[in-house]
CSV table of C-alpha atoms and ligand atoms in Angstrom, one decimal:
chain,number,residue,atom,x,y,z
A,1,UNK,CA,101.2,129.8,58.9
A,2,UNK,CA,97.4,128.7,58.1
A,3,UNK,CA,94.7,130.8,57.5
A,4,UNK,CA,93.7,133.4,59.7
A,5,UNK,CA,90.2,135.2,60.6
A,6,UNK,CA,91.7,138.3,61.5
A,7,UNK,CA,91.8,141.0,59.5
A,8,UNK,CA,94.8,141.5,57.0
A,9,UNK,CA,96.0,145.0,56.0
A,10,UNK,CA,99.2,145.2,53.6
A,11,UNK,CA,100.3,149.0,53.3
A,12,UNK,CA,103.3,149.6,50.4
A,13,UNK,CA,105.9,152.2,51.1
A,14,UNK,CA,105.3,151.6,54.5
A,15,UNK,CA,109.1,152.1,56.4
A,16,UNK,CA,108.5,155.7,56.9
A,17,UNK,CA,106.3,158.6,55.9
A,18,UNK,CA,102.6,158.5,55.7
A,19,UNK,CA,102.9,154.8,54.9
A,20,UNK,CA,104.6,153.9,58.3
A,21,UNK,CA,101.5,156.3,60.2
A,22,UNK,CA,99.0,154.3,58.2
A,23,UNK,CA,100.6,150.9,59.1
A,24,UNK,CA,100.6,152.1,62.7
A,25,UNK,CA,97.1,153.1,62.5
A,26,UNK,CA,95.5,150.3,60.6
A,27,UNK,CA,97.8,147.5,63.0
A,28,UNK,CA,96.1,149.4,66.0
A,29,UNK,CA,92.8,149.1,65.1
A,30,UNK,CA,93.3,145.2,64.7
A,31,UNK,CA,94.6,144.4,61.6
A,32,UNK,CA,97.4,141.7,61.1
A,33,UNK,CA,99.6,144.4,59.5
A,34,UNK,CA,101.9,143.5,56.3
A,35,UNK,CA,104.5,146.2,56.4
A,36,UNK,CA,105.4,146.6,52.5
A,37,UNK,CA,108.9,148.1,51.4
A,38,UNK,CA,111.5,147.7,48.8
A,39,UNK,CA,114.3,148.1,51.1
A,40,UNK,CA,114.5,145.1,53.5
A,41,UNK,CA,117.0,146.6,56.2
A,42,UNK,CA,114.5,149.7,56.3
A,43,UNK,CA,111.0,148.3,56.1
A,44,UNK,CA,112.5,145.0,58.8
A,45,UNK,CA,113.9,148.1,60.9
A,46,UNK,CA,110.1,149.7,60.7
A,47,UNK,CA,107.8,146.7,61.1
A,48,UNK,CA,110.2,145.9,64.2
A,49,UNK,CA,109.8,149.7,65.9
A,50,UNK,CA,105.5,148.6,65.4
A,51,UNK,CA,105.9,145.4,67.1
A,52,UNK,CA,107.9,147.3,70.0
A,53,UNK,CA,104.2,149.0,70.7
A,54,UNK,CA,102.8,145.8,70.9
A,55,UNK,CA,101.3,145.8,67.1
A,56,UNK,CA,101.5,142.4,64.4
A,57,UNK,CA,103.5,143.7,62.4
A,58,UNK,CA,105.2,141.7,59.6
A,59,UNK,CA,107.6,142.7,56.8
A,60,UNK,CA,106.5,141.9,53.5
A,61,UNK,CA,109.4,143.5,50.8
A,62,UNK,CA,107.9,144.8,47.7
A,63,UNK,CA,108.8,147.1,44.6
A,64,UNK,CA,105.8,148.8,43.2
A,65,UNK,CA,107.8,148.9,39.8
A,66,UNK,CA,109.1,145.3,39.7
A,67,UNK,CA,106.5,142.4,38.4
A,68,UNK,CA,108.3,139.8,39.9
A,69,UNK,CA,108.3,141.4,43.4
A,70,UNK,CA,104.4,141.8,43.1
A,71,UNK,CA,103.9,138.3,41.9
A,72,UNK,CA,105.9,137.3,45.1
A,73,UNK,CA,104.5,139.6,47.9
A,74,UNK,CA,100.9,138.1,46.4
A,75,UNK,CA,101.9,134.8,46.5
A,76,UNK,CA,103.3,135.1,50.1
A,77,UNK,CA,100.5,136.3,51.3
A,78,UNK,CA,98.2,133.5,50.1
A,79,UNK,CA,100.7,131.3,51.3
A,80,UNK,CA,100.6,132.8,55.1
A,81,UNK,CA,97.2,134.1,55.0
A,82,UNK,CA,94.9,133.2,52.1
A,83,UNK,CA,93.4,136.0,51.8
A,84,UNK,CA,93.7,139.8,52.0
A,85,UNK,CA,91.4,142.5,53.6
A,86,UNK,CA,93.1,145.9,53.1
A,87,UNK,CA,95.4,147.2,50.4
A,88,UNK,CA,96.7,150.5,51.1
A,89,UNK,CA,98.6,151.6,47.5
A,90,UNK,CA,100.7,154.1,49.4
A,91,UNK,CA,104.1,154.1,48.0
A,92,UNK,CA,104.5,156.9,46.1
A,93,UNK,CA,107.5,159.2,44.3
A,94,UNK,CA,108.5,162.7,42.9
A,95,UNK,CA,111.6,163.4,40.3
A,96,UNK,CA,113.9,165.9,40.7
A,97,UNK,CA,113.4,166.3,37.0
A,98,UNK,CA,110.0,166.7,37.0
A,99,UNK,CA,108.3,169.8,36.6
A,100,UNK,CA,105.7,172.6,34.7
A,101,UNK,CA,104.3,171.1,31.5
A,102,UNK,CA,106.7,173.4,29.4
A,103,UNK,CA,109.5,171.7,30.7
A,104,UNK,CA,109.3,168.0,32.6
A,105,UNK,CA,111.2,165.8,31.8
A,106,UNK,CA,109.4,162.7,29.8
A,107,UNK,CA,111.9,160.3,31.3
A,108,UNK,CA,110.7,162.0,35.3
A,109,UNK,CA,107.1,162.2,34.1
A,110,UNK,CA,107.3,158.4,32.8
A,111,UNK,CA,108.8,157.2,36.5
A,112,UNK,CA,106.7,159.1,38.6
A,113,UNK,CA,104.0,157.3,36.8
A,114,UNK,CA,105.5,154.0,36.5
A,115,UNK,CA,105.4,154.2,40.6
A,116,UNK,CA,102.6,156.4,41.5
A,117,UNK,CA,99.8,155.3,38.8
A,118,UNK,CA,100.9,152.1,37.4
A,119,UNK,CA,102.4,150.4,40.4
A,120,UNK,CA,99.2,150.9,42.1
A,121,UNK,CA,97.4,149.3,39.4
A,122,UNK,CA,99.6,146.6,39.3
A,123,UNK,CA,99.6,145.7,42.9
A,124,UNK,CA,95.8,145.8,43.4
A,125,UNK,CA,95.7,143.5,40.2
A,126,UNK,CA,97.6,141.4,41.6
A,127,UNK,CA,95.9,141.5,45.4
A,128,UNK,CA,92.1,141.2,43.6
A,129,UNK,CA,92.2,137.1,44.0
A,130,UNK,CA,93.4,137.5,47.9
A,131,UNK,CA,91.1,140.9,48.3
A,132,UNK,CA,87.7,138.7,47.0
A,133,UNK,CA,88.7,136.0,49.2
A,134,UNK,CA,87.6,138.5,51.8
A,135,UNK,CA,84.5,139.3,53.8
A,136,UNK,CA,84.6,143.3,52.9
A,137,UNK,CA,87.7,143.8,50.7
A,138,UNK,CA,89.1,147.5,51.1
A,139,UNK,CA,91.5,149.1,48.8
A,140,UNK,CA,93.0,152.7,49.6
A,141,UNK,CA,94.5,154.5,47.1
A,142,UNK,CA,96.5,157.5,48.8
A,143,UNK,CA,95.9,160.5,46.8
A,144,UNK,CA,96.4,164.3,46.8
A,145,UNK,CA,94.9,167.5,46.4
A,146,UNK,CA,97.0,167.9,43.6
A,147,UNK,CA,95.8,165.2,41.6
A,148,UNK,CA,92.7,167.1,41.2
A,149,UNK,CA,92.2,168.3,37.7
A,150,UNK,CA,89.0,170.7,38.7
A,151,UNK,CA,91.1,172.3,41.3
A,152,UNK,CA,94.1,172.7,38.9
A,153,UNK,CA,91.5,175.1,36.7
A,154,UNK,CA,91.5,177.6,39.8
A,155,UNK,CA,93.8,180.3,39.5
A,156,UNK,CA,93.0,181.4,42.9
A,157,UNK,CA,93.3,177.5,44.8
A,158,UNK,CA,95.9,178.0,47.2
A,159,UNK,CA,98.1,174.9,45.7
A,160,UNK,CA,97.3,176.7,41.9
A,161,UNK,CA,101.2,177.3,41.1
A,162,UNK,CA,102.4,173.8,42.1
A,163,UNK,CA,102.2,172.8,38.2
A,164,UNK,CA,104.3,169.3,38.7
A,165,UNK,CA,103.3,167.6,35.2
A,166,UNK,CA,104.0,164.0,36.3
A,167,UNK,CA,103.1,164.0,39.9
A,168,UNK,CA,99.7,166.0,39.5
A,169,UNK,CA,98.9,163.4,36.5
A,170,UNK,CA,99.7,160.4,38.2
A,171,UNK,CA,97.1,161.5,41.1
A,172,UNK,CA,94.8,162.5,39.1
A,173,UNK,CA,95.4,158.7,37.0
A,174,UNK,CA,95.2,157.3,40.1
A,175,UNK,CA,91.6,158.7,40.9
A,176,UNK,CA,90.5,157.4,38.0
A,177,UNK,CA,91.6,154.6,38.6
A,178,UNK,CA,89.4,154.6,42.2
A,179,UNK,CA,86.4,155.4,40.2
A,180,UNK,CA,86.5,152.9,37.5
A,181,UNK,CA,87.5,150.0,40.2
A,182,UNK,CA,85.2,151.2,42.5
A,183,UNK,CA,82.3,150.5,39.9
A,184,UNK,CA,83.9,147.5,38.6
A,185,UNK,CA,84.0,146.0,42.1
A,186,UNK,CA,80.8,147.3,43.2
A,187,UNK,CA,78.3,144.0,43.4
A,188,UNK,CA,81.3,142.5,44.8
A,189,UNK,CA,81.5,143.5,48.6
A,190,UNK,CA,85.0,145.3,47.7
A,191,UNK,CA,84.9,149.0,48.3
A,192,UNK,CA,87.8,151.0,46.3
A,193,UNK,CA,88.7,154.9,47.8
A,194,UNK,CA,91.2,157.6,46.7
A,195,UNK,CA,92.4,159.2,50.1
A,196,UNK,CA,93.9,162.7,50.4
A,197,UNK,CA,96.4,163.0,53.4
A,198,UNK,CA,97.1,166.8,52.8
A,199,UNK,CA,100.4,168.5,52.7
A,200,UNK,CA,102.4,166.6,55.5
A,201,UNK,CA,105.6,166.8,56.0
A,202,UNK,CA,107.6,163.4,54.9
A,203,UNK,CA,110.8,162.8,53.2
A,204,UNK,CA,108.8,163.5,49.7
A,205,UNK,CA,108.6,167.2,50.2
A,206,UNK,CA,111.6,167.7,52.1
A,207,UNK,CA,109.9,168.4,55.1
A,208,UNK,CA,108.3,171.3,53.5
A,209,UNK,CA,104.4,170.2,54.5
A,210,UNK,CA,102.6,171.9,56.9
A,211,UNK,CA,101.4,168.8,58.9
A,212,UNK,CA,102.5,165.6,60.9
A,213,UNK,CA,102.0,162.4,59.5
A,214,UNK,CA,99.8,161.8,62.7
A,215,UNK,CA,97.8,164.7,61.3
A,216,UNK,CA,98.1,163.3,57.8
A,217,UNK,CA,96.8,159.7,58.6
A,218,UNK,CA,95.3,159.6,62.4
A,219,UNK,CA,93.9,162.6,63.0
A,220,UNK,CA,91.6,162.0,59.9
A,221,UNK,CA,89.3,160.0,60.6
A,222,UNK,CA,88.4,159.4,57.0
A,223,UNK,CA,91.7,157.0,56.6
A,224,UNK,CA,90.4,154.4,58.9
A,225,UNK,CA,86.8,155.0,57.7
A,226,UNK,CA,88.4,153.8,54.2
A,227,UNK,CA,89.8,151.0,55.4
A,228,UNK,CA,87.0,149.4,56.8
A,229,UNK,CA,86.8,148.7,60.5
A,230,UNK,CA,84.5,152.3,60.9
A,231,UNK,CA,83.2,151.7,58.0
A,232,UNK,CA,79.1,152.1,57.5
A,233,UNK,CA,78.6,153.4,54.3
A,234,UNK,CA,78.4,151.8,51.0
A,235,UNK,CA,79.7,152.9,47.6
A,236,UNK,CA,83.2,154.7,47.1
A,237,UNK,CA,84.2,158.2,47.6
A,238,UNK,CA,86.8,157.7,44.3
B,301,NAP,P1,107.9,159.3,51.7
B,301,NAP,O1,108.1,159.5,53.2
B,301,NAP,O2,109.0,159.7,50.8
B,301,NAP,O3,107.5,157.8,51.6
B,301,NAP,C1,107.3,157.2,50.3
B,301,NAP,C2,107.3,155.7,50.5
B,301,NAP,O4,107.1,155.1,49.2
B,301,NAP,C3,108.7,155.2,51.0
B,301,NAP,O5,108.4,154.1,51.8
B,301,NAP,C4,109.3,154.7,49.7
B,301,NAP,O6,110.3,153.7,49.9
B,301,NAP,C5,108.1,154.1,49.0
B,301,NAP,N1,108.4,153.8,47.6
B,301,NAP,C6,108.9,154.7,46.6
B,301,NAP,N2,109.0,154.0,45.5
B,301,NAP,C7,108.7,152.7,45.7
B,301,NAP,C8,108.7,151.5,44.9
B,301,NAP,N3,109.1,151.5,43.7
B,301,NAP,N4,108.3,150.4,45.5
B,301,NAP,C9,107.9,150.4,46.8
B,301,NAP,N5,107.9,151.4,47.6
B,301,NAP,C10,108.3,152.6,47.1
B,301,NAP,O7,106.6,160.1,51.2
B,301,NAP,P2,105.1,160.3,51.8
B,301,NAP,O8,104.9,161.7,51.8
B,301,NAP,O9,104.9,159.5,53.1
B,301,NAP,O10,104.2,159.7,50.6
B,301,NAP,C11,103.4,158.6,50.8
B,301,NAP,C12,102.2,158.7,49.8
B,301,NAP,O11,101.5,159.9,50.2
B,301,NAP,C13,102.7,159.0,48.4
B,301,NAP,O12,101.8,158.3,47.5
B,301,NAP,C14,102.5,160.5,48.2
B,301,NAP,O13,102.3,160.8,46.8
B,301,NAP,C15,101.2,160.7,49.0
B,301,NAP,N6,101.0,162.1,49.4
B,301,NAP,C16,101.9,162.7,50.2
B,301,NAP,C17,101.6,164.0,50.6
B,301,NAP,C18,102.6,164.8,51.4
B,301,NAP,O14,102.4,166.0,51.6
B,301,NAP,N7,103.7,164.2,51.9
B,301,NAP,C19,100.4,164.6,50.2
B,301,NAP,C20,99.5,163.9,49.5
B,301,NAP,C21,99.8,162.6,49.1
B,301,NAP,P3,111.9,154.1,50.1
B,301,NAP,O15,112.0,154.5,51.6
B,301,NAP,O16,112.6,152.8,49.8
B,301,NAP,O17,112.2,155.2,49.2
């Protein structure tokens, strides 16, 4: 395929959960949508359910964790596209064996992060070449309440006893992450933003959260905002 004016989104994690909403989201507002995954039965099965309500969707497989699988997502994407507009670093974990600071595992703490922190770094690393080629690169890092450090000091915030050493760290990484990009990338027409879906219910928590992923990803208007077609503001909200 030769290069395309449209708008390019590639979401990771994106066969289910917040991910899938956001690739459904972004692909309605206009977006060529590059549904990322690590399992290809899954995220084929997903980007095909989008393109049954009338969305672009196209599979693109790709573990956050695994070099080579970056390298080659990025390189397919030049290939197809030659450029990139939107990266959504969505894909995201917990451990079993992770847990209050007393007590998480090192191993659980070290792959939450590998996934949540550094596989988001990695991936927009390896995006930045496609993302400059673009008129108003976007990247979204999808972030929690409980990567909030300030918040974490608040005995009486209503998430103060969820005290998940790995998880709550690689948020709060991952924000610093948004802020430092953010300023590195600011004469550059790329905007960098940490998003916060809330506590949703998704496969992650068992179910547990207390709203949809519509609620999580189109109900706030802030998501699409992010990503750039509502976009009017400058500077990032890291
Ligand atoms: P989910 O339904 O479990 O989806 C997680 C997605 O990440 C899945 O597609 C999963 O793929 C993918 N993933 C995991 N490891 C990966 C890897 N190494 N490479 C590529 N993809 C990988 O969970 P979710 O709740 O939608 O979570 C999405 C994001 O929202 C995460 O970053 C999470 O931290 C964040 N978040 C969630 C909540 C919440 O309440 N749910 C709140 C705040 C933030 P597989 O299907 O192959 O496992």
């Amino acid at each position: 395929m030769s290069a395309t004016t449209d708008g390019i989104a590639f979401v990771t994690g994106a066969n289910k959960g917040i991910g899938f909403e956001a690739a459904r989201g972004i692909a309605k507002a206009g977006y060529v949508l590059l549904l990322a995954g690590r399992n290809p039965e899954a995220g084929r099965q997903a980007a095909a359910n989008l393109a049954t309500e009338g969305l672009d969707v196209r599979f693109v497989e790709l573990d956050v964790t695994r070099a080579e699988s970056i390298s080659a997502a990025a390189a397919r994407i030049e290939a197809d596209f030659g450029k990139l507009d939107v990266l959504v670093n969505n894909a995201g974990i917990t451990d079993s064996h992770d847990g209050p600071p007393s007590r998480a595992r090192v191993d659980a703490i070290e792959r939450v992060l590998r996934t949540n922190f550094l596989g988001a770094v990695a991936t927009a690393q390896a995006m930045l070449p496609l993302l400059r080629k673009s008129d108003a690169g976007r990247i979204v890092n999808v972030s929690s309440d409980l990567g909030s450090i300030t918040r974490h000091g608040d005995p009486t915030w209503k998430y103060a006893t969820v005290k998940v050493l790995g998880y709550c760290a690689s948020k709060a990484a991952l924000n610093m992450f948004s802020v430092q990009l953010a300023f590195e990338l600011k004469d550059q027409g790329i905007k960098v933003n940490s998003v916060n879906p809330g506590f949703t219910a998704t496969d992650l928590n068992r179910h547990r959260g207390q709203q949809t992923v519509e609620e999580g990803w189109s109900g706030n208007p802030a998501m699409l905002t992010c990503c750039g077609r509502r976009s009017h503001g400058h500077g990032d909200r890291g």
